[in-house]
PDB file of C-alpha atoms in Angstrom:
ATOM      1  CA  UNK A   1     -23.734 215.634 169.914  1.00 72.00           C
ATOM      2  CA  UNK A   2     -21.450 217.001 167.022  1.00 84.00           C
ATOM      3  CA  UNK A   3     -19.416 213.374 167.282  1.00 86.00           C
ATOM      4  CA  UNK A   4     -23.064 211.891 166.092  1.00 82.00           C
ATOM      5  CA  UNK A   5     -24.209 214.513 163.966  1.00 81.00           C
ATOM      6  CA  UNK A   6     -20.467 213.558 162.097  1.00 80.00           C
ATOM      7  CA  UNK A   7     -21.506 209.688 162.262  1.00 81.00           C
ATOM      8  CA  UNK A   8     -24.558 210.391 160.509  1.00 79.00           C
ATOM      9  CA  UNK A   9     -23.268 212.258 158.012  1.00 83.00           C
ATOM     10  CA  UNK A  10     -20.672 210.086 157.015  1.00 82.00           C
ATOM     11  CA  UNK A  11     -23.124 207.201 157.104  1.00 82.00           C
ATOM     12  CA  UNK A  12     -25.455 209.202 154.874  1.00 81.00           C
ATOM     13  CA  UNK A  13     -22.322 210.039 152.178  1.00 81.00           C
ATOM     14  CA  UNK A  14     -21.246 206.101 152.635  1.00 81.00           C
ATOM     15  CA  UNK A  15     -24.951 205.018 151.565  1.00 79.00           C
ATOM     16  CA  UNK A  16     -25.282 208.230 148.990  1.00 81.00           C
ATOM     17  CA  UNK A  17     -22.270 206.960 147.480  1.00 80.00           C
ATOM     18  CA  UNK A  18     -23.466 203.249 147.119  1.00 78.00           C
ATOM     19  CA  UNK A  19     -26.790 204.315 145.628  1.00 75.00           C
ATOM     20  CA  UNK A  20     -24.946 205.942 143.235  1.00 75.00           C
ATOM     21  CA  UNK A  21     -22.449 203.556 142.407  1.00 72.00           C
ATOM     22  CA  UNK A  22     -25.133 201.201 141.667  1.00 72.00           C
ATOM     23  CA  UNK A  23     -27.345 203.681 139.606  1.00 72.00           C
ATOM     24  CA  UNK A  24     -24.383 204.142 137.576  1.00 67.00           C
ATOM     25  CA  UNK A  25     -24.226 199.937 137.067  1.00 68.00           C
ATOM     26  CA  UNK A  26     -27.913 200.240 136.010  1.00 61.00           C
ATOM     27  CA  UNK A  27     -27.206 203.153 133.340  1.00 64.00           C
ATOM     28  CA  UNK A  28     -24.173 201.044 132.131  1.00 61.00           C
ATOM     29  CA  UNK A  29     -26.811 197.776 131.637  1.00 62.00           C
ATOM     30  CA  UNK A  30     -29.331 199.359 130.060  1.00 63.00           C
ATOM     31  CA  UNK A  31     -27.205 201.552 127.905  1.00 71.00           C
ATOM     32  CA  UNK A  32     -25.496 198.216 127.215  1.00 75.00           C
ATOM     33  CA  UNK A  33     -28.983 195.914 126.556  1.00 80.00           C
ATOM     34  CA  UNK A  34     -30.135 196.826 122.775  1.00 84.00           C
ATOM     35  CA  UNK A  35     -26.330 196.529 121.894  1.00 83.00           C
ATOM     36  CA  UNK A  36     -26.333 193.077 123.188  1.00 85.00           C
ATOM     37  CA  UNK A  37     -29.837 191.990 122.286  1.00 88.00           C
ATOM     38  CA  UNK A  38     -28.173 193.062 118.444  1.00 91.00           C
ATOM     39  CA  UNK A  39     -25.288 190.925 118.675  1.00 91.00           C
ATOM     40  CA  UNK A  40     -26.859 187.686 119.893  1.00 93.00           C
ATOM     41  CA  UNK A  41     -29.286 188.011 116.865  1.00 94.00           C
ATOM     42  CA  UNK A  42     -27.162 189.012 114.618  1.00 95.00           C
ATOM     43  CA  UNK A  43     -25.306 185.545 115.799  1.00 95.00           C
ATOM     44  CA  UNK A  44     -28.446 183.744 115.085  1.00 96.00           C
ATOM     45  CA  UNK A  45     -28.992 185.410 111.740  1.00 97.00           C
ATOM     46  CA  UNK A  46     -28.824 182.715 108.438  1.00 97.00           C
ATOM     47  CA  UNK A  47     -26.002 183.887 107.272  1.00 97.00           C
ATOM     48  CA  UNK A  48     -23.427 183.839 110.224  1.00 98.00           C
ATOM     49  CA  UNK A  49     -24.801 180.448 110.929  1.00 98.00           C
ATOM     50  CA  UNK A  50     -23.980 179.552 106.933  1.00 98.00           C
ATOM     51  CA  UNK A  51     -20.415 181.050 107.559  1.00 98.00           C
ATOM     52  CA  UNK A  52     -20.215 179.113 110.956  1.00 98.00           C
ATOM     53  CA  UNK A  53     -20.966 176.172 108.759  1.00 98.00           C
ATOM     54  CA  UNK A  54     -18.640 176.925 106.080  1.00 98.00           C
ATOM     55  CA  UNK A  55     -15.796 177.683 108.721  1.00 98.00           C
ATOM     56  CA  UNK A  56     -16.102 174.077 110.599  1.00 98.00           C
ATOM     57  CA  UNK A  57     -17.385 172.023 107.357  1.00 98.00           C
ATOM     58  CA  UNK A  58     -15.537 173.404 104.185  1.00 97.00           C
ATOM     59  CA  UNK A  59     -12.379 175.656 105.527  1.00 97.00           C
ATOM     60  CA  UNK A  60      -9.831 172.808 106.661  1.00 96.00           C
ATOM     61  CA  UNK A  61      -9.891 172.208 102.889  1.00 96.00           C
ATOM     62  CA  UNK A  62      -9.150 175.171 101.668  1.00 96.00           C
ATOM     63  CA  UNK A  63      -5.232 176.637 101.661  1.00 94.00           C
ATOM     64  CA  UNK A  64      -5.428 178.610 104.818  1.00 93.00           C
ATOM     65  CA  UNK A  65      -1.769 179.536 104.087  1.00 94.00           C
ATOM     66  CA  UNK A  66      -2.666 182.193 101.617  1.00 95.00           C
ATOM     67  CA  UNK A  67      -4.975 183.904 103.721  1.00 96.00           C
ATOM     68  CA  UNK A  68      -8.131 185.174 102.302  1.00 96.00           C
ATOM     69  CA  UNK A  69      -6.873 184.626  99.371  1.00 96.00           C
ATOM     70  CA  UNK A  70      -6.727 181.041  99.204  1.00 96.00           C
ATOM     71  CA  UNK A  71     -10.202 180.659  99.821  1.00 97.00           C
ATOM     72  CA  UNK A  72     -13.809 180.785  97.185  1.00 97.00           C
ATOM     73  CA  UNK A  73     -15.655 183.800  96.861  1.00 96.00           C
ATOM     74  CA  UNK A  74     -18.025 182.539  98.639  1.00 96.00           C
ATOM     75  CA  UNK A  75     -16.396 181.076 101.417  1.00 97.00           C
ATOM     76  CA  UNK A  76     -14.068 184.494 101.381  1.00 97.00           C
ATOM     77  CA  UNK A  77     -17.484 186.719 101.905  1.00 98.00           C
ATOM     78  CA  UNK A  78     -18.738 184.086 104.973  1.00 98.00           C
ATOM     79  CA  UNK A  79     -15.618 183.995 106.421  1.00 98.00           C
ATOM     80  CA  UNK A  80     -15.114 187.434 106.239  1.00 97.00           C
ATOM     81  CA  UNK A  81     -18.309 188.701 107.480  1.00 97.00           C
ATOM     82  CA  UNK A  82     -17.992 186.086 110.614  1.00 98.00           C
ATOM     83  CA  UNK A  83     -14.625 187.206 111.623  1.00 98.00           C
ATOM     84  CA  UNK A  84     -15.773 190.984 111.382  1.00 97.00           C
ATOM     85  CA  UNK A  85     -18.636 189.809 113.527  1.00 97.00           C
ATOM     86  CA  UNK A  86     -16.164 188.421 116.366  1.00 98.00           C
ATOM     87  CA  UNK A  87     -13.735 191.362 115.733  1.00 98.00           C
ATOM     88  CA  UNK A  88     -16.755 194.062 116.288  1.00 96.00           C
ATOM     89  CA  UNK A  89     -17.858 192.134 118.963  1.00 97.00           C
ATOM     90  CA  UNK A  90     -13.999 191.390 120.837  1.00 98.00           C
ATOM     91  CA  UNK A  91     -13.759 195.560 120.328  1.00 97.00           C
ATOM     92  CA  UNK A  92     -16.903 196.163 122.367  1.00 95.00           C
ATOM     93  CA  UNK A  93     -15.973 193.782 124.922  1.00 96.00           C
ATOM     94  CA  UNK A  94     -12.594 195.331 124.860  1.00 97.00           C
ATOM     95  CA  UNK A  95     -13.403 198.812 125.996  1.00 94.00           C
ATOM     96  CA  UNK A  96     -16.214 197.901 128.373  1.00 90.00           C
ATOM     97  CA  UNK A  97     -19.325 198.825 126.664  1.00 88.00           C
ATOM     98  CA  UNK A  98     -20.640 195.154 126.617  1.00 90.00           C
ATOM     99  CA  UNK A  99     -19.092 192.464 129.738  1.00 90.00           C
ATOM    100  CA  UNK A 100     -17.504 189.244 128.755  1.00 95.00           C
ATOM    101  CA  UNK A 101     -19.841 187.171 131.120  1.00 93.00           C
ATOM    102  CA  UNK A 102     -22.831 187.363 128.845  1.00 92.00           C
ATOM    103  CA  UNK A 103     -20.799 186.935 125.737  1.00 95.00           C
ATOM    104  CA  UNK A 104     -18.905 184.048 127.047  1.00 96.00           C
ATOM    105  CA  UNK A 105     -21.652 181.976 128.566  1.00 95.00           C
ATOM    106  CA  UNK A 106     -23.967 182.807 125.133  1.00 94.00           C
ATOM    107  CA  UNK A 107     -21.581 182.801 122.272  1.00 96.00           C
ATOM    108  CA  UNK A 108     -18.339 181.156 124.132  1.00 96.00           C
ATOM    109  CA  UNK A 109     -18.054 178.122 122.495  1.00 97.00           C
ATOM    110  CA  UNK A 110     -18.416 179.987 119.173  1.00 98.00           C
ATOM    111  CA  UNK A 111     -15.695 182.262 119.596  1.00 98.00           C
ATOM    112  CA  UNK A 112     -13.295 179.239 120.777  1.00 98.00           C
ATOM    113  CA  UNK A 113     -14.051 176.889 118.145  1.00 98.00           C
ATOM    114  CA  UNK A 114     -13.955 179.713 115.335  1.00 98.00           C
ATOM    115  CA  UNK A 115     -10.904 181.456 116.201  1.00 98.00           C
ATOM    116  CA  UNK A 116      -9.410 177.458 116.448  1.00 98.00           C
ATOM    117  CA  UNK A 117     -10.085 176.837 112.774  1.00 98.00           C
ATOM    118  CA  UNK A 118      -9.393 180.413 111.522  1.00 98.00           C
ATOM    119  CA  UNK A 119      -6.237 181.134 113.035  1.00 98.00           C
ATOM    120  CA  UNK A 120      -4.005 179.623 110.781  1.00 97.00           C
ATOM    121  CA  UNK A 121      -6.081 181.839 107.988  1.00 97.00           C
ATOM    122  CA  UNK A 122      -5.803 184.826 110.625  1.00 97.00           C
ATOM    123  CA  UNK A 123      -1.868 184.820 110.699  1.00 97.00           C
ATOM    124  CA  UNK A 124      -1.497 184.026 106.791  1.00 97.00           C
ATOM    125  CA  UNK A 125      -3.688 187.478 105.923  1.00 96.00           C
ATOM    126  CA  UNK A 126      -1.655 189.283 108.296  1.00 96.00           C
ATOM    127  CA  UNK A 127       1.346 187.917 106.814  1.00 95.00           C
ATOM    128  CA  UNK A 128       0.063 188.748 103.559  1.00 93.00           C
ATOM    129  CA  UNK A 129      -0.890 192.102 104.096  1.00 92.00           C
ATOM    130  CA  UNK A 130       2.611 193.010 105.932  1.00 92.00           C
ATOM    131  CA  UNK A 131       3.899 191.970 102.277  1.00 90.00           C
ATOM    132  CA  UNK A 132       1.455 193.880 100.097  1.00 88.00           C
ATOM    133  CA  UNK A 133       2.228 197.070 102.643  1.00 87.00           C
ATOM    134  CA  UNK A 134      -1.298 197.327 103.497  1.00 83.00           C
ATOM    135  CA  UNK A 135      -1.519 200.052 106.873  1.00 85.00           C
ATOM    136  CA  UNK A 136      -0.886 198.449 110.479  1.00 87.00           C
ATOM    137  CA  UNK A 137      -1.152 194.851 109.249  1.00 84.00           C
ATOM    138  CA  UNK A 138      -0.784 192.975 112.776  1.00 88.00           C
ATOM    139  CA  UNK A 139      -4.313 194.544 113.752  1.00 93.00           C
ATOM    140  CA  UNK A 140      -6.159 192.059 111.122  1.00 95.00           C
ATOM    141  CA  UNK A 141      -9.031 190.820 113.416  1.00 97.00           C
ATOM    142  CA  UNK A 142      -6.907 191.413 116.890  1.00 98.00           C
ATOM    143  CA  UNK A 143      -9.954 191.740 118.936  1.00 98.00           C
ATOM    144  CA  UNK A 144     -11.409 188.717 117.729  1.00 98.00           C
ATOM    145  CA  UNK A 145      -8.054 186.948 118.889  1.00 98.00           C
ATOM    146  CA  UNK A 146      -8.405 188.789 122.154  1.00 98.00           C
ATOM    147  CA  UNK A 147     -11.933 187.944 122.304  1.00 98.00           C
ATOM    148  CA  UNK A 148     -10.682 184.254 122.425  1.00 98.00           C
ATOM    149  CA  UNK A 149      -8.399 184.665 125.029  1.00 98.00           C
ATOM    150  CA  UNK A 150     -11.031 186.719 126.952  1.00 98.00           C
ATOM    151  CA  UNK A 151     -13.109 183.532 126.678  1.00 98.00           C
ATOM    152  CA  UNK A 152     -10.838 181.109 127.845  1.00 98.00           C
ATOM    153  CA  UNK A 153     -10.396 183.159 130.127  1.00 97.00           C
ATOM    154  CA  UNK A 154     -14.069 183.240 131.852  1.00 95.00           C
ATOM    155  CA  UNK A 155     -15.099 179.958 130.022  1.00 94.00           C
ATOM    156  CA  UNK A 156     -19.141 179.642 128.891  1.00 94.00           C
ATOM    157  CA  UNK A 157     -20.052 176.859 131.517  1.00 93.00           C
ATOM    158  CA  UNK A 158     -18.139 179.028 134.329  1.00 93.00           C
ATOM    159  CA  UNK A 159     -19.746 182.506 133.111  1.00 91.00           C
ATOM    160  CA  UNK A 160     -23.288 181.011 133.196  1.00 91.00           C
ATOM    161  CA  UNK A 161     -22.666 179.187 136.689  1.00 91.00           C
ATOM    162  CA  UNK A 162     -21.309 182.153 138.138  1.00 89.00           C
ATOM    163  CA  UNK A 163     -23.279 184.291 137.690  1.00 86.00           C
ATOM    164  CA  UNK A 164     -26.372 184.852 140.221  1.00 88.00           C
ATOM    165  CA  UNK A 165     -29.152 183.797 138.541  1.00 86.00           C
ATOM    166  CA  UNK A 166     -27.836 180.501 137.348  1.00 90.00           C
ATOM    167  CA  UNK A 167     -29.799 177.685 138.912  1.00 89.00           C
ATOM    168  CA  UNK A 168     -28.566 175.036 136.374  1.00 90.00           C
ATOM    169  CA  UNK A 169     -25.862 172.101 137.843  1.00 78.00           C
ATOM    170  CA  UNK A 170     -22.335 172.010 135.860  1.00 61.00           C
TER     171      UNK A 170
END
């Protein structure tokens, strides 16, 4: 009798503790949701698609080798705003508040070919600021370079298939 009272009770903490470990996913998703339903409009907004435009169209002119600097107002303020965006974005993926599944399979192929063209731009500005002292210098838009790698990582096409909903073919 006390050998199955013990069964049952450790079956009821084993299943107590599963419940809970999946309440806790829940709470983590739905805290998660608004922050994500943000960022994917945001994404869609005019101007990040004008600064999307101006990185794939108008940068490979410009003298990525002096940074920020080497760009037009204009094209500074897109460029600036979109690589803020990614950074933000790379910083909440980062520490876990939003998963890189959803961001990969939606924005993916944003962050790759983005962080392709700005790179060059990316290490200049670092460069630069390392010469004009400016505070920890290297961190210039480091989780939007992370955010890449995260993304090559767990590429779009294999995020969306992989996930359990997905009823698409490859």
């Amino acid at each position: 009798m006390e050998i199955a009272a013990l069964v049952v009770s450790l079956l009821a903490f084993a299943v107590s503790g599963l419940v809970s470990l999946r309440q806790l996913r829940l709470s983590q998703h739905a805290n998660a949701l608004p922050v994500v339903v943000d960022l994917f409009r945001e994404h869609r907004s005019a101007r990040l698609a004008q600064a999307r435009t101006f990185v794939h169209e108008e940068l490979p002119a410009c003298n990525s080798a002096l940074g920020l600097a080497g760009l037009p107002e204009e094209g500074r303020d897109l460029v600036r705003e979109l690589a803020w965006y990614y950074d933000n974005l790379g910083a909440l993926v980062a520490h876990g508040v939003v998963d890189i599944e959803p961001v990969s399979g939606y924005l993916g192929g944003s962050v790759i070919s983005v962080w392709e063209r700005m790179e060059p731009l990316v290490r200049a500005e670092r460069t630069r600021r390392v010469e004009n002292s400016l505070p920890d210098p290297d961190r210039w838009q480091v989780y939007f370079e992370n955010l890449y790698h995260l993304v090559r990582e767990a590429p779009p096409e294999q995020a969306r298939t992989q996930t359990p909903l997905w009823r698409l073919s490859a």
